């Protein structure tokens, strides 16, 4: 990082490269830099709408990744396969960056640093695990306290409450973490107007965007998760048609091949944490769009080795047993 007395620190490409190498070697960055990354990223996300419109030029491409869940070494592998984020290689990471995997600090700092380096070309959606209640149970709080300190936990709480809920690509593809809504008639403007600067509520547009899942059954049915809902192909079709959209891309669920196309080809689930929690045996995937046609192209990949730190190493066993 480069710094001066008036502007604080400026993230540089050299700093990010060095930081990734420190993380790969299982070292942390200095707390001063860590706090600065979170502070600057929070300020940047606060300035965005709850639904962000992204334009992909006709001669450019754009990559969407699903859940990473603290699997830092698999994140590095995505960037090895598909290139690091840059002005010519933009990315959207669709929520659930942290929890379960025990390298969540490394994942979130890497993503935030690239956001600061390329603010127009690196995009992050909030997932249901970017929340206080999930972080307390599934490991992120414990990991942040172990690697940094308790104050940093509070800083991440505020940061997560500033993350956008959805992105619309070229006015044709909507990307959000969970799924569609418990009521008919929700518009893109309704998502734009949603107050996201809070912990996720138990119902409404924000809750559904973070928690809902597609279902093979028509209509709306209760969710197996106990929060959000399951929605059928008819709900997907009616929402997309009413909002002039072609496709919904979401994440939130493990898929054996890393992705699944459902609802008559109009809904894609993409999940980017291969061999989830070191035990599921699934592949990871990412989706790439070209601006000229916005047709999805899938790349699947397998897990890579990581240091011998088990998933959930920092989880709260007491809370999990409740």
PDB file of C-alpha atoms in Angstrom:
ATOM      1  CA  UNK A   1       0.000   0.000   0.000  1.00  0.00           C
ATOM      2  CA  UNK A   2       1.070   3.553  -0.653  1.00  0.00           C
ATOM      3  CA  UNK A   3       0.059   6.180   1.882  1.00  0.00           C
ATOM      4  CA  UNK A   4       0.161   9.833   2.708  1.00  0.00           C
ATOM      5  CA  UNK A   5      -1.080  11.999   5.531  1.00  0.00           C
ATOM      6  CA  UNK A   6      -4.222  13.263   3.790  1.00  0.00           C
ATOM      7  CA  UNK A   7      -5.688  10.408   1.783  1.00  0.00           C
ATOM      8  CA  UNK A   8      -4.731   7.378   3.849  1.00  0.00           C
ATOM      9  CA  UNK A   9      -3.565   4.320   1.941  1.00  0.00           C
ATOM     10  CA  UNK A  10      -4.009   3.564  -1.745  1.00  0.00           C
ATOM     11  CA  UNK A  11      -4.245  -0.076  -2.791  1.00  0.00           C
ATOM     12  CA  UNK A  12      -1.725  -0.957  -5.511  1.00  0.00           C
ATOM     13  CA  UNK A  13      -1.368  -3.987  -7.726  1.00  0.00           C
ATOM     14  CA  UNK A  14       1.958  -4.796  -6.059  1.00  0.00           C
ATOM     15  CA  UNK A  15       0.338  -4.728  -2.629  1.00  0.00           C
ATOM     16  CA  UNK A  16      -2.444  -7.111  -3.702  1.00  0.00           C
ATOM     17  CA  UNK A  17       0.051  -9.516  -5.306  1.00  0.00           C
ATOM     18  CA  UNK A  18       2.198  -9.512  -2.150  1.00  0.00           C
ATOM     19  CA  UNK A  19      -0.884  -9.954   0.055  1.00  0.00           C
ATOM     20  CA  UNK A  20      -2.080 -13.000  -1.909  1.00  0.00           C
ATOM     21  CA  UNK A  21       1.357 -14.572  -1.491  1.00  0.00           C
ATOM     22  CA  UNK A  22       1.352 -13.877   2.269  1.00  0.00           C
ATOM     23  CA  UNK A  23      -2.043 -15.554   2.515  1.00  0.00           C
ATOM     24  CA  UNK A  24      -0.906 -18.508   0.410  1.00  0.00           C
ATOM     25  CA  UNK A  25       1.932 -18.982   2.921  1.00  0.00           C
ATOM     26  CA  UNK A  26      -0.646 -18.883   5.774  1.00  0.00           C
ATOM     27  CA  UNK A  27       0.463 -15.510   7.066  1.00  0.00           C
ATOM     28  CA  UNK A  28      -1.776 -12.537   7.876  1.00  0.00           C
ATOM     29  CA  UNK A  29      -1.436  -8.913   6.863  1.00  0.00           C
ATOM     30  CA  UNK A  30      -0.821  -6.149   9.382  1.00  0.00           C
ATOM     31  CA  UNK A  31      -3.974  -5.047  11.220  1.00  0.00           C
ATOM     32  CA  UNK A  32      -3.449  -1.488  10.000  1.00  0.00           C
ATOM     33  CA  UNK A  33      -3.734  -2.617   6.376  1.00  0.00           C
ATOM     34  CA  UNK A  34      -6.619  -4.968   7.176  1.00  0.00           C
ATOM     35  CA  UNK A  35      -8.656  -2.183   8.801  1.00  0.00           C
ATOM     36  CA  UNK A  36      -7.871   0.167   5.928  1.00  0.00           C
ATOM     37  CA  UNK A  37      -9.131  -2.334   3.333  1.00  0.00           C
ATOM     38  CA  UNK A  38     -12.400  -2.819   5.215  1.00  0.00           C
ATOM     39  CA  UNK A  39     -12.829   0.927   5.810  1.00  0.00           C
ATOM     40  CA  UNK A  40     -12.288   1.871   2.178  1.00  0.00           C
ATOM     41  CA  UNK A  41     -14.448  -0.982   0.871  1.00  0.00           C
ATOM     42  CA  UNK A  42     -17.275  -0.059   3.248  1.00  0.00           C
ATOM     43  CA  UNK A  43     -17.218   3.512   1.961  1.00  0.00           C
ATOM     44  CA  UNK A  44     -17.276   2.274  -1.639  1.00  0.00           C
ATOM     45  CA  UNK A  45     -20.186  -0.157  -1.146  1.00  0.00           C
ATOM     46  CA  UNK A  46     -22.233   2.421   0.780  1.00  0.00           C
ATOM     47  CA  UNK A  47     -22.278   4.600  -2.317  1.00  0.00           C
ATOM     48  CA  UNK A  48     -23.937   1.881  -4.448  1.00  0.00           C
ATOM     49  CA  UNK A  49     -27.617   1.099  -4.962  1.00  0.00           C
ATOM     50  CA  UNK A  50     -29.162  -2.099  -3.590  1.00  0.00           C
ATOM     51  CA  UNK A  51     -29.396  -3.270  -7.205  1.00  0.00           C
ATOM     52  CA  UNK A  52     -26.392  -2.321  -9.332  1.00  0.00           C
ATOM     53  CA  UNK A  53     -26.592  -2.104 -13.133  1.00  0.00           C
ATOM     54  CA  UNK A  54     -23.510  -3.384 -14.966  1.00  0.00           C
ATOM     55  CA  UNK A  55     -22.806  -2.794 -18.653  1.00  0.00           C
ATOM     56  CA  UNK A  56     -20.731  -5.403 -20.494  1.00  0.00           C
ATOM     57  CA  UNK A  57     -19.488  -3.996 -23.828  1.00  0.00           C
ATOM     58  CA  UNK A  58     -20.120  -6.124 -26.926  1.00  0.00           C
ATOM     59  CA  UNK A  59     -16.452  -7.044 -27.305  1.00  0.00           C
ATOM     60  CA  UNK A  60     -15.908  -7.874 -23.597  1.00  0.00           C
ATOM     61  CA  UNK A  61     -16.642 -10.805 -21.287  1.00  0.00           C
ATOM     62  CA  UNK A  62     -17.793 -11.029 -17.669  1.00  0.00           C
ATOM     63  CA  UNK A  63     -17.435 -13.894 -15.132  1.00  0.00           C
ATOM     64  CA  UNK A  64     -19.904 -14.776 -12.370  1.00  0.00           C
ATOM     65  CA  UNK A  65     -18.760 -17.006  -9.475  1.00  0.00           C
ATOM     66  CA  UNK A  66     -20.932 -18.540  -6.771  1.00  0.00           C
ATOM     67  CA  UNK A  67     -20.258 -19.367  -3.108  1.00  0.00           C
ATOM     68  CA  UNK A  68     -16.597 -19.532  -2.070  1.00  0.00           C
ATOM     69  CA  UNK A  69     -17.194 -20.210   1.665  1.00  0.00           C
ATOM     70  CA  UNK A  70     -13.669 -19.582   2.895  1.00  0.00           C
ATOM     71  CA  UNK A  71     -11.987 -21.922   0.380  1.00  0.00           C
ATOM     72  CA  UNK A  72      -9.119 -19.559  -0.413  1.00  0.00           C
ATOM     73  CA  UNK A  73      -6.952 -22.035  -2.297  1.00  0.00           C
ATOM     74  CA  UNK A  74      -9.865 -22.862  -4.611  1.00  0.00           C
ATOM     75  CA  UNK A  75     -10.360 -19.114  -5.160  1.00  0.00           C
ATOM     76  CA  UNK A  76      -6.713 -18.850  -6.229  1.00  0.00           C
ATOM     77  CA  UNK A  77      -7.363 -21.753  -8.603  1.00  0.00           C
ATOM     78  CA  UNK A  78     -10.317 -19.914 -10.194  1.00  0.00           C
ATOM     79  CA  UNK A  79      -7.996 -16.991 -10.876  1.00  0.00           C
ATOM     80  CA  UNK A  80      -5.356 -19.372 -12.239  1.00  0.00           C
ATOM     81  CA  UNK A  81      -7.915 -20.882 -14.638  1.00  0.00           C
ATOM     82  CA  UNK A  82      -9.696 -17.688 -15.646  1.00  0.00           C
ATOM     83  CA  UNK A  83      -7.222 -14.883 -14.906  1.00  0.00           C
ATOM     84  CA  UNK A  84      -7.004 -12.413 -12.042  1.00  0.00           C
ATOM     85  CA  UNK A  85      -9.649  -9.676 -11.832  1.00  0.00           C
ATOM     86  CA  UNK A  86      -8.726  -6.645 -13.943  1.00  0.00           C
ATOM     87  CA  UNK A  87     -10.275  -3.975 -16.140  1.00  0.00           C
ATOM     88  CA  UNK A  88     -10.271  -6.486 -19.001  1.00  0.00           C
ATOM     89  CA  UNK A  89     -11.349  -9.455 -16.858  1.00  0.00           C
ATOM     90  CA  UNK A  90     -14.260  -8.349 -14.651  1.00  0.00           C
ATOM     91  CA  UNK A  91     -15.892 -10.582 -12.016  1.00  0.00           C
ATOM     92  CA  UNK A  92     -18.995 -10.795  -9.881  1.00  0.00           C
ATOM     93  CA  UNK A  93     -18.802 -12.967  -6.750  1.00  0.00           C
ATOM     94  CA  UNK A  94     -22.343 -13.846  -5.759  1.00  0.00           C
ATOM     95  CA  UNK A  95     -22.306 -13.988  -1.945  1.00  0.00           C
ATOM     96  CA  UNK A  96     -21.271 -16.441   0.785  1.00  0.00           C
ATOM     97  CA  UNK A  97     -17.594 -15.531   0.682  1.00  0.00           C
ATOM     98  CA  UNK A  98     -17.106 -16.555   4.322  1.00  0.00           C
ATOM     99  CA  UNK A  99     -18.036 -19.226   6.921  1.00  0.00           C
ATOM    100  CA  UNK A 100     -17.480 -22.996   6.956  1.00  0.00           C
ATOM    101  CA  UNK A 101     -14.149 -22.934   5.141  1.00  0.00           C
ATOM    102  CA  UNK A 102     -11.329 -21.898   7.487  1.00  0.00           C
ATOM    103  CA  UNK A 103      -9.632 -19.395   5.160  1.00  0.00           C
ATOM    104  CA  UNK A 104     -12.512 -16.914   5.141  1.00  0.00           C
ATOM    105  CA  UNK A 105     -10.350 -13.941   6.158  1.00  0.00           C
ATOM    106  CA  UNK A 106      -8.049 -14.578   3.221  1.00  0.00           C
ATOM    107  CA  UNK A 107     -11.006 -14.860   0.820  1.00  0.00           C
ATOM    108  CA  UNK A 108     -12.764 -11.679   1.913  1.00  0.00           C
ATOM    109  CA  UNK A 109      -9.587  -9.561   2.036  1.00  0.00           C
ATOM    110  CA  UNK A 110      -8.590 -10.783  -1.436  1.00  0.00           C
ATOM    111  CA  UNK A 111     -12.014  -9.935  -2.884  1.00  0.00           C
ATOM    112  CA  UNK A 112     -12.157  -6.532  -1.168  1.00  0.00           C
ATOM    113  CA  UNK A 113      -8.629  -5.614  -2.262  1.00  0.00           C
ATOM    114  CA  UNK A 114      -9.502  -6.318  -5.895  1.00  0.00           C
ATOM    115  CA  UNK A 115     -12.712  -4.289  -5.442  1.00  0.00           C
ATOM    116  CA  UNK A 116     -10.602  -1.327  -4.333  1.00  0.00           C
ATOM    117  CA  UNK A 117      -8.104  -1.878  -7.143  1.00  0.00           C
ATOM    118  CA  UNK A 118     -10.800  -2.191  -9.853  1.00  0.00           C
ATOM    119  CA  UNK A 119     -14.009  -0.680  -8.428  1.00  0.00           C
ATOM    120  CA  UNK A 120     -15.856  -0.823 -11.778  1.00  0.00           C
ATOM    121  CA  UNK A 121     -14.727  -4.357 -12.628  1.00  0.00           C
ATOM    122  CA  UNK A 122     -15.025  -6.326  -9.370  1.00  0.00           C
ATOM    123  CA  UNK A 123     -18.494  -6.816  -7.918  1.00  0.00           C
ATOM    124  CA  UNK A 124     -19.709  -8.525  -4.731  1.00  0.00           C
ATOM    125  CA  UNK A 125     -23.286  -9.515  -3.844  1.00  0.00           C
ATOM    126  CA  UNK A 126     -24.403 -10.089  -0.280  1.00  0.00           C
ATOM    127  CA  UNK A 127     -25.178 -13.700   0.605  1.00  0.00           C
ATOM    128  CA  UNK A 128     -27.086 -15.103   3.570  1.00  0.00           C
ATOM    129  CA  UNK A 129     -23.716 -15.811   5.264  1.00  0.00           C
ATOM    130  CA  UNK A 130     -22.762 -12.148   5.188  1.00  0.00           C
ATOM    131  CA  UNK A 131     -24.736 -11.713   8.393  1.00  0.00           C
ATOM    132  CA  UNK A 132     -24.149 -11.543  12.137  1.00  0.00           C
ATOM    133  CA  UNK A 133     -26.211 -14.613  13.058  1.00  0.00           C
ATOM    134  CA  UNK A 134     -24.482 -16.922  10.539  1.00  0.00           C
ATOM    135  CA  UNK A 135     -20.964 -15.624  11.252  1.00  0.00           C
ATOM    136  CA  UNK A 136     -21.391 -16.298  14.969  1.00  0.00           C
ATOM    137  CA  UNK A 137     -22.153 -19.953  14.347  1.00  0.00           C
ATOM    138  CA  UNK A 138     -20.304 -21.022  11.193  1.00  0.00           C
ATOM    139  CA  UNK A 139     -16.796 -19.811  11.890  1.00  0.00           C
ATOM    140  CA  UNK A 140     -16.153 -16.346  10.479  1.00  0.00           C
ATOM    141  CA  UNK A 141     -16.383 -14.514  13.820  1.00  0.00           C
ATOM    142  CA  UNK A 142     -14.028 -16.982  15.476  1.00  0.00           C
ATOM    143  CA  UNK A 143     -11.585 -16.851  12.588  1.00  0.00           C
ATOM    144  CA  UNK A 144     -11.475 -13.027  12.523  1.00  0.00           C
ATOM    145  CA  UNK A 145     -10.866 -12.935  16.299  1.00  0.00           C
ATOM    146  CA  UNK A 146      -8.116 -15.567  16.006  1.00  0.00           C
ATOM    147  CA  UNK A 147      -6.316 -13.881  13.087  1.00  0.00           C
ATOM    148  CA  UNK A 148      -7.058 -10.204  13.825  1.00  0.00           C
ATOM    149  CA  UNK A 149      -9.292  -9.049  16.720  1.00  0.00           C
ATOM    150  CA  UNK A 150     -12.826  -8.496  17.958  1.00  0.00           C
ATOM    151  CA  UNK A 151     -13.008  -4.927  16.660  1.00  0.00           C
ATOM    152  CA  UNK A 152     -12.493  -6.274  13.154  1.00  0.00           C
ATOM    153  CA  UNK A 153     -15.597  -8.460  13.616  1.00  0.00           C
ATOM    154  CA  UNK A 154     -17.667  -5.307  14.172  1.00  0.00           C
ATOM    155  CA  UNK A 155     -16.120  -3.669  11.116  1.00  0.00           C
ATOM    156  CA  UNK A 156     -17.096  -6.646   8.953  1.00  0.00           C
ATOM    157  CA  UNK A 157     -20.668  -6.481  10.316  1.00  0.00           C
ATOM    158  CA  UNK A 158     -20.978  -2.936   9.019  1.00  0.00           C
ATOM    159  CA  UNK A 159     -19.299  -3.786   5.730  1.00  0.00           C
ATOM    160  CA  UNK A 160     -21.613  -6.742   5.067  1.00  0.00           C
ATOM    161  CA  UNK A 161     -24.670  -4.545   5.660  1.00  0.00           C
ATOM    162  CA  UNK A 162     -23.462  -2.280   2.833  1.00  0.00           C
ATOM    163  CA  UNK A 163     -23.118  -5.017   0.183  1.00  0.00           C
ATOM    164  CA  UNK A 164     -25.594  -4.753  -2.724  1.00  0.00           C
ATOM    165  CA  UNK A 165     -28.371  -7.354  -2.943  1.00  0.00           C
ATOM    166  CA  UNK A 166     -28.398  -7.848  -6.726  1.00  0.00           C
ATOM    167  CA  UNK A 167     -26.768  -6.961 -10.032  1.00  0.00           C
ATOM    168  CA  UNK A 168     -28.373  -6.594 -13.446  1.00  0.00           C
ATOM    169  CA  UNK A 169     -26.079  -7.363 -16.396  1.00  0.00           C
ATOM    170  CA  UNK A 170     -26.852  -5.513 -19.647  1.00  0.00           C
ATOM    171  CA  UNK A 171     -30.488  -5.232 -18.570  1.00  0.00           C
ATOM    172  CA  UNK A 172     -30.945  -8.939 -19.369  1.00  0.00           C
ATOM    173  CA  UNK A 173     -29.465 -11.100 -16.598  1.00  0.00           C
ATOM    174  CA  UNK A 174     -30.311 -10.655 -12.915  1.00  0.00           C
ATOM    175  CA  UNK A 175     -27.761 -12.006 -10.412  1.00  0.00           C
ATOM    176  CA  UNK A 176     -28.592 -12.423  -6.725  1.00  0.00           C
ATOM    177  CA  UNK A 177     -27.559 -14.916  -4.080  1.00  0.00           C
ATOM    178  CA  UNK A 178     -30.752 -16.755  -3.141  1.00  0.00           C
ATOM    179  CA  UNK A 179     -33.790 -16.371  -5.322  1.00  0.00           C
ATOM    180  CA  UNK A 180     -37.151 -14.846  -6.088  1.00  0.00           C
ATOM    181  CA  UNK A 181     -39.891 -13.410  -3.991  1.00  0.00           C
ATOM    182  CA  UNK A 182     -42.801 -14.498  -1.866  1.00  0.00           C
ATOM    183  CA  UNK A 183     -45.096 -12.026  -3.608  1.00  0.00           C
ATOM    184  CA  UNK A 184     -45.938 -11.409  -7.258  1.00  0.00           C
ATOM    185  CA  UNK A 185     -45.253  -8.061  -8.832  1.00  0.00           C
ATOM    186  CA  UNK A 186     -41.770  -7.356  -7.408  1.00  0.00           C
ATOM    187  CA  UNK A 187     -39.864  -5.120  -9.830  1.00  0.00           C
ATOM    188  CA  UNK A 188     -36.195  -4.272 -10.270  1.00  0.00           C
ATOM    189  CA  UNK A 189     -37.023  -0.845  -8.841  1.00  0.00           C
ATOM    190  CA  UNK A 190     -38.421  -2.527  -5.712  1.00  0.00           C
ATOM    191  CA  UNK A 191     -35.037  -4.225  -5.233  1.00  0.00           C
ATOM    192  CA  UNK A 192     -33.260  -0.911  -5.898  1.00  0.00           C
ATOM    193  CA  UNK A 193     -35.349   0.789  -3.214  1.00  0.00           C
ATOM    194  CA  UNK A 194     -34.845  -1.933  -0.593  1.00  0.00           C
ATOM    195  CA  UNK A 195     -33.123  -0.722   2.568  1.00  0.00           C
ATOM    196  CA  UNK A 196     -30.229  -3.172   2.829  1.00  0.00           C
ATOM    197  CA  UNK A 197     -28.238  -1.381   5.543  1.00  0.00           C
ATOM    198  CA  UNK A 198     -29.233  -3.839   8.279  1.00  0.00           C
ATOM    199  CA  UNK A 199     -29.077  -7.457   9.321  1.00  0.00           C
ATOM    200  CA  UNK A 200     -31.292  -9.606   7.069  1.00  0.00           C
ATOM    201  CA  UNK A 201     -34.973  -9.557   8.119  1.00  0.00           C
ATOM    202  CA  UNK A 202     -37.051 -12.739   8.382  1.00  0.00           C
ATOM    203  CA  UNK A 203     -39.312 -11.919   5.444  1.00  0.00           C
ATOM    204  CA  UNK A 204     -39.677  -9.551   2.516  1.00  0.00           C
ATOM    205  CA  UNK A 205     -37.630  -8.766  -0.580  1.00  0.00           C
ATOM    206  CA  UNK A 206     -34.239  -8.731   1.163  1.00  0.00           C
ATOM    207  CA  UNK A 207     -34.826 -12.027   2.972  1.00  0.00           C
ATOM    208  CA  UNK A 208     -35.983 -13.769  -0.217  1.00  0.00           C
ATOM    209  CA  UNK A 209     -33.062 -12.387  -2.251  1.00  0.00           C
ATOM    210  CA  UNK A 210     -30.633 -13.945   0.247  1.00  0.00           C
ATOM    211  CA  UNK A 211     -32.451 -17.181   1.149  1.00  0.00           C
ATOM    212  CA  UNK A 212     -34.902 -18.458  -1.501  1.00  0.00           C
ATOM    213  CA  UNK A 213     -34.350 -21.593  -3.619  1.00  0.00           C
ATOM    214  CA  UNK A 214     -35.822 -22.831  -6.904  1.00  0.00           C
ATOM    215  CA  UNK A 215     -38.113 -25.849  -6.822  1.00  0.00           C
ATOM    216  CA  UNK A 216     -39.341 -28.357  -9.423  1.00  0.00           C
ATOM    217  CA  UNK A 217     -42.859 -27.775  -8.057  1.00  0.00           C
ATOM    218  CA  UNK A 218     -44.966 -24.931  -9.455  1.00  0.00           C
ATOM    219  CA  UNK A 219     -45.910 -21.909  -7.403  1.00  0.00           C
ATOM    220  CA  UNK A 220     -44.438 -21.143  -4.002  1.00  0.00           C
ATOM    221  CA  UNK A 221     -43.805 -23.767  -1.345  1.00  0.00           C
ATOM    222  CA  UNK A 222     -42.194 -23.647   2.131  1.00  0.00           C
ATOM    223  CA  UNK A 223     -38.400 -23.776   2.184  1.00  0.00           C
ATOM    224  CA  UNK A 224     -36.531 -26.731   3.650  1.00  0.00           C
ATOM    225  CA  UNK A 225     -34.263 -24.117   5.265  1.00  0.00           C
ATOM    226  CA  UNK A 226     -37.018 -22.739   7.483  1.00  0.00           C
ATOM    227  CA  UNK A 227     -36.476 -19.240   6.081  1.00  0.00           C
ATOM    228  CA  UNK A 228     -37.219 -17.861   2.621  1.00  0.00           C
ATOM    229  CA  UNK A 229     -39.249 -19.969   0.203  1.00  0.00           C
ATOM    230  CA  UNK A 230     -39.042 -22.376  -2.713  1.00  0.00           C
ATOM    231  CA  UNK A 231     -40.333 -21.078  -6.048  1.00  0.00           C
ATOM    232  CA  UNK A 232     -41.306 -22.854  -9.256  1.00  0.00           C
ATOM    233  CA  UNK A 233     -40.602 -22.307 -12.952  1.00  0.00           C
ATOM    234  CA  UNK A 234     -43.862 -20.372 -13.325  1.00  0.00           C
ATOM    235  CA  UNK A 235     -42.698 -17.847 -10.710  1.00  0.00           C
ATOM    236  CA  UNK A 236     -39.345 -17.485 -12.491  1.00  0.00           C
ATOM    237  CA  UNK A 237     -40.976 -17.028 -15.896  1.00  0.00           C
ATOM    238  CA  UNK A 238     -43.494 -14.461 -14.678  1.00  0.00           C
ATOM    239  CA  UNK A 239     -40.839 -12.412 -12.802  1.00  0.00           C
ATOM    240  CA  UNK A 240     -38.353 -12.408 -15.699  1.00  0.00           C
ATOM    241  CA  UNK A 241     -40.991 -11.585 -18.312  1.00  0.00           C
ATOM    242  CA  UNK A 242     -42.507  -8.765 -16.237  1.00  0.00           C
ATOM    243  CA  UNK A 243     -39.057  -7.203 -15.777  1.00  0.00           C
ATOM    244  CA  UNK A 244     -37.840  -7.673 -19.350  1.00  0.00           C
ATOM    245  CA  UNK A 245     -35.126 -10.139 -18.304  1.00  0.00           C
ATOM    246  CA  UNK A 246     -33.827 -13.289 -20.015  1.00  0.00           C
ATOM    247  CA  UNK A 247     -32.166 -15.127 -17.152  1.00  0.00           C
ATOM    248  CA  UNK A 248     -31.757 -15.391 -13.378  1.00  0.00           C
ATOM    249  CA  UNK A 249     -28.349 -16.425 -11.996  1.00  0.00           C
ATOM    250  CA  UNK A 250     -28.177 -17.396  -8.327  1.00  0.00           C
ATOM    251  CA  UNK A 251     -25.961 -19.454  -6.013  1.00  0.00           C
ATOM    252  CA  UNK A 252     -26.718 -20.621  -2.434  1.00  0.00           C
ATOM    253  CA  UNK A 253     -26.848 -24.395  -3.136  1.00  0.00           C
ATOM    254  CA  UNK A 254     -24.183 -27.051  -3.652  1.00  0.00           C
ATOM    255  CA  UNK A 255     -24.410 -28.631  -7.110  1.00  0.00           C
ATOM    256  CA  UNK A 256     -22.624 -31.845  -8.060  1.00  0.00           C
ATOM    257  CA  UNK A 257     -21.259 -30.348 -11.298  1.00  0.00           C
ATOM    258  CA  UNK A 258     -20.796 -26.873  -9.805  1.00  0.00           C
ATOM    259  CA  UNK A 259     -23.813 -25.532 -11.661  1.00  0.00           C
ATOM    260  CA  UNK A 260     -27.336 -26.485 -12.734  1.00  0.00           C
ATOM    261  CA  UNK A 261     -29.709 -25.059 -15.330  1.00  0.00           C
ATOM    262  CA  UNK A 262     -33.388 -25.232 -14.353  1.00  0.00           C
ATOM    263  CA  UNK A 263     -36.787 -23.661 -14.970  1.00  0.00           C
ATOM    264  CA  UNK A 264     -36.841 -24.128 -18.756  1.00  0.00           C
ATOM    265  CA  UNK A 265     -33.308 -22.784 -19.113  1.00  0.00           C
ATOM    266  CA  UNK A 266     -34.114 -19.462 -17.462  1.00  0.00           C
ATOM    267  CA  UNK A 267     -32.488 -20.089 -14.079  1.00  0.00           C
ATOM    268  CA  UNK A 268     -28.860 -20.985 -13.357  1.00  0.00           C
ATOM    269  CA  UNK A 269     -27.386 -21.979 -10.011  1.00  0.00           C
ATOM    270  CA  UNK A 270     -23.603 -21.542  -9.830  1.00  0.00           C
ATOM    271  CA  UNK A 271     -21.553 -22.761  -6.858  1.00  0.00           C
ATOM    272  CA  UNK A 272     -17.786 -22.202  -6.770  1.00  0.00           C
ATOM    273  CA  UNK A 273     -16.620 -24.138  -3.685  1.00  0.00           C
ATOM    274  CA  UNK A 274     -15.496 -27.576  -4.960  1.00  0.00           C
ATOM    275  CA  UNK A 275     -15.478 -30.540  -2.551  1.00  0.00           C
ATOM    276  CA  UNK A 276     -17.483 -28.319  -0.231  1.00  0.00           C
ATOM    277  CA  UNK A 277     -16.360 -28.594   3.398  1.00  0.00           C
ATOM    278  CA  UNK A 278     -13.801 -31.213   2.263  1.00  0.00           C
ATOM    279  CA  UNK A 279     -16.514 -33.847   2.061  1.00  0.00           C
ATOM    280  CA  UNK A 280     -19.165 -33.243  -0.626  1.00  0.00           C
ATOM    281  CA  UNK A 281     -17.096 -34.339  -3.631  1.00  0.00           C
ATOM    282  CA  UNK A 282     -18.788 -31.738  -5.869  1.00  0.00           C
ATOM    283  CA  UNK A 283     -17.102 -29.767  -8.597  1.00  0.00           C
ATOM    284  CA  UNK A 284     -17.021 -25.974  -8.576  1.00  0.00           C
ATOM    285  CA  UNK A 285     -18.023 -23.819 -11.532  1.00  0.00           C
ATOM    286  CA  UNK A 286     -18.122 -20.296 -12.858  1.00  0.00           C
ATOM    287  CA  UNK A 287     -20.207 -18.749 -15.647  1.00  0.00           C
ATOM    288  CA  UNK A 288     -18.841 -16.471 -18.332  1.00  0.00           C
ATOM    289  CA  UNK A 289     -20.925 -14.140 -20.485  1.00  0.00           C
ATOM    290  CA  UNK A 290     -19.883 -12.331 -23.653  1.00  0.00           C
ATOM    291  CA  UNK A 291     -21.368  -8.856 -23.983  1.00  0.00           C
ATOM    292  CA  UNK A 292     -22.485  -9.363 -27.577  1.00  0.00           C
ATOM    293  CA  UNK A 293     -24.978 -12.180 -26.840  1.00  0.00           C
ATOM    294  CA  UNK A 294     -25.127 -12.742 -23.031  1.00  0.00           C
ATOM    295  CA  UNK A 295     -25.207 -16.525 -23.531  1.00  0.00           C
ATOM    296  CA  UNK A 296     -23.845 -18.389 -20.453  1.00  0.00           C
ATOM    297  CA  UNK A 297     -20.676 -20.495 -20.855  1.00  0.00           C
ATOM    298  CA  UNK A 298     -19.735 -22.810 -17.978  1.00  0.00           C
ATOM    299  CA  UNK A 299     -16.324 -23.888 -16.688  1.00  0.00           C
ATOM    300  CA  UNK A 300     -16.136 -26.615 -14.048  1.00  0.00           C
ATOM    301  CA  UNK A 301     -13.143 -27.419 -11.868  1.00  0.00           C
ATOM    302  CA  UNK A 302     -12.117 -29.734  -9.044  1.00  0.00           C
ATOM    303  CA  UNK A 303     -10.793 -28.887  -5.599  1.00  0.00           C
ATOM    304  CA  UNK A 304      -7.096 -28.219  -5.078  1.00  0.00           C
ATOM    305  CA  UNK A 305      -5.079 -29.147  -1.968  1.00  0.00           C
ATOM    306  CA  UNK A 306      -5.047 -26.746   0.959  1.00  0.00           C
ATOM    307  CA  UNK A 307      -3.094 -26.578   4.254  1.00  0.00           C
ATOM    308  CA  UNK A 308      -4.254 -28.968   6.944  1.00  0.00           C
ATOM    309  CA  UNK A 309      -6.809 -26.740   8.606  1.00  0.00           C
ATOM    310  CA  UNK A 310     -10.206 -28.405   8.705  1.00  0.00           C
ATOM    311  CA  UNK A 311     -13.417 -26.670   7.652  1.00  0.00           C
ATOM    312  CA  UNK A 312     -15.333 -25.217  10.608  1.00  0.00           C
ATOM    313  CA  UNK A 313     -12.069 -25.037  12.602  1.00  0.00           C
ATOM    314  CA  UNK A 314     -13.226 -21.708  14.079  1.00  0.00           C
ATOM    315  CA  UNK A 315     -16.928 -22.537  14.363  1.00  0.00           C
ATOM    316  CA  UNK A 316     -18.850 -22.115  17.594  1.00  0.00           C
ATOM    317  CA  UNK A 317     -19.569 -25.694  18.676  1.00  0.00           C
ATOM    318  CA  UNK A 318     -21.838 -24.531  21.496  1.00  0.00           C
ATOM    319  CA  UNK A 319     -24.078 -22.488  19.188  1.00  0.00           C
ATOM    320  CA  UNK A 320     -24.090 -25.223  16.521  1.00  0.00           C
ATOM    321  CA  UNK A 321     -25.380 -27.691  19.089  1.00  0.00           C
ATOM    322  CA  UNK A 322     -28.317 -25.475  20.058  1.00  0.00           C
TER     323      UNK A 322
END
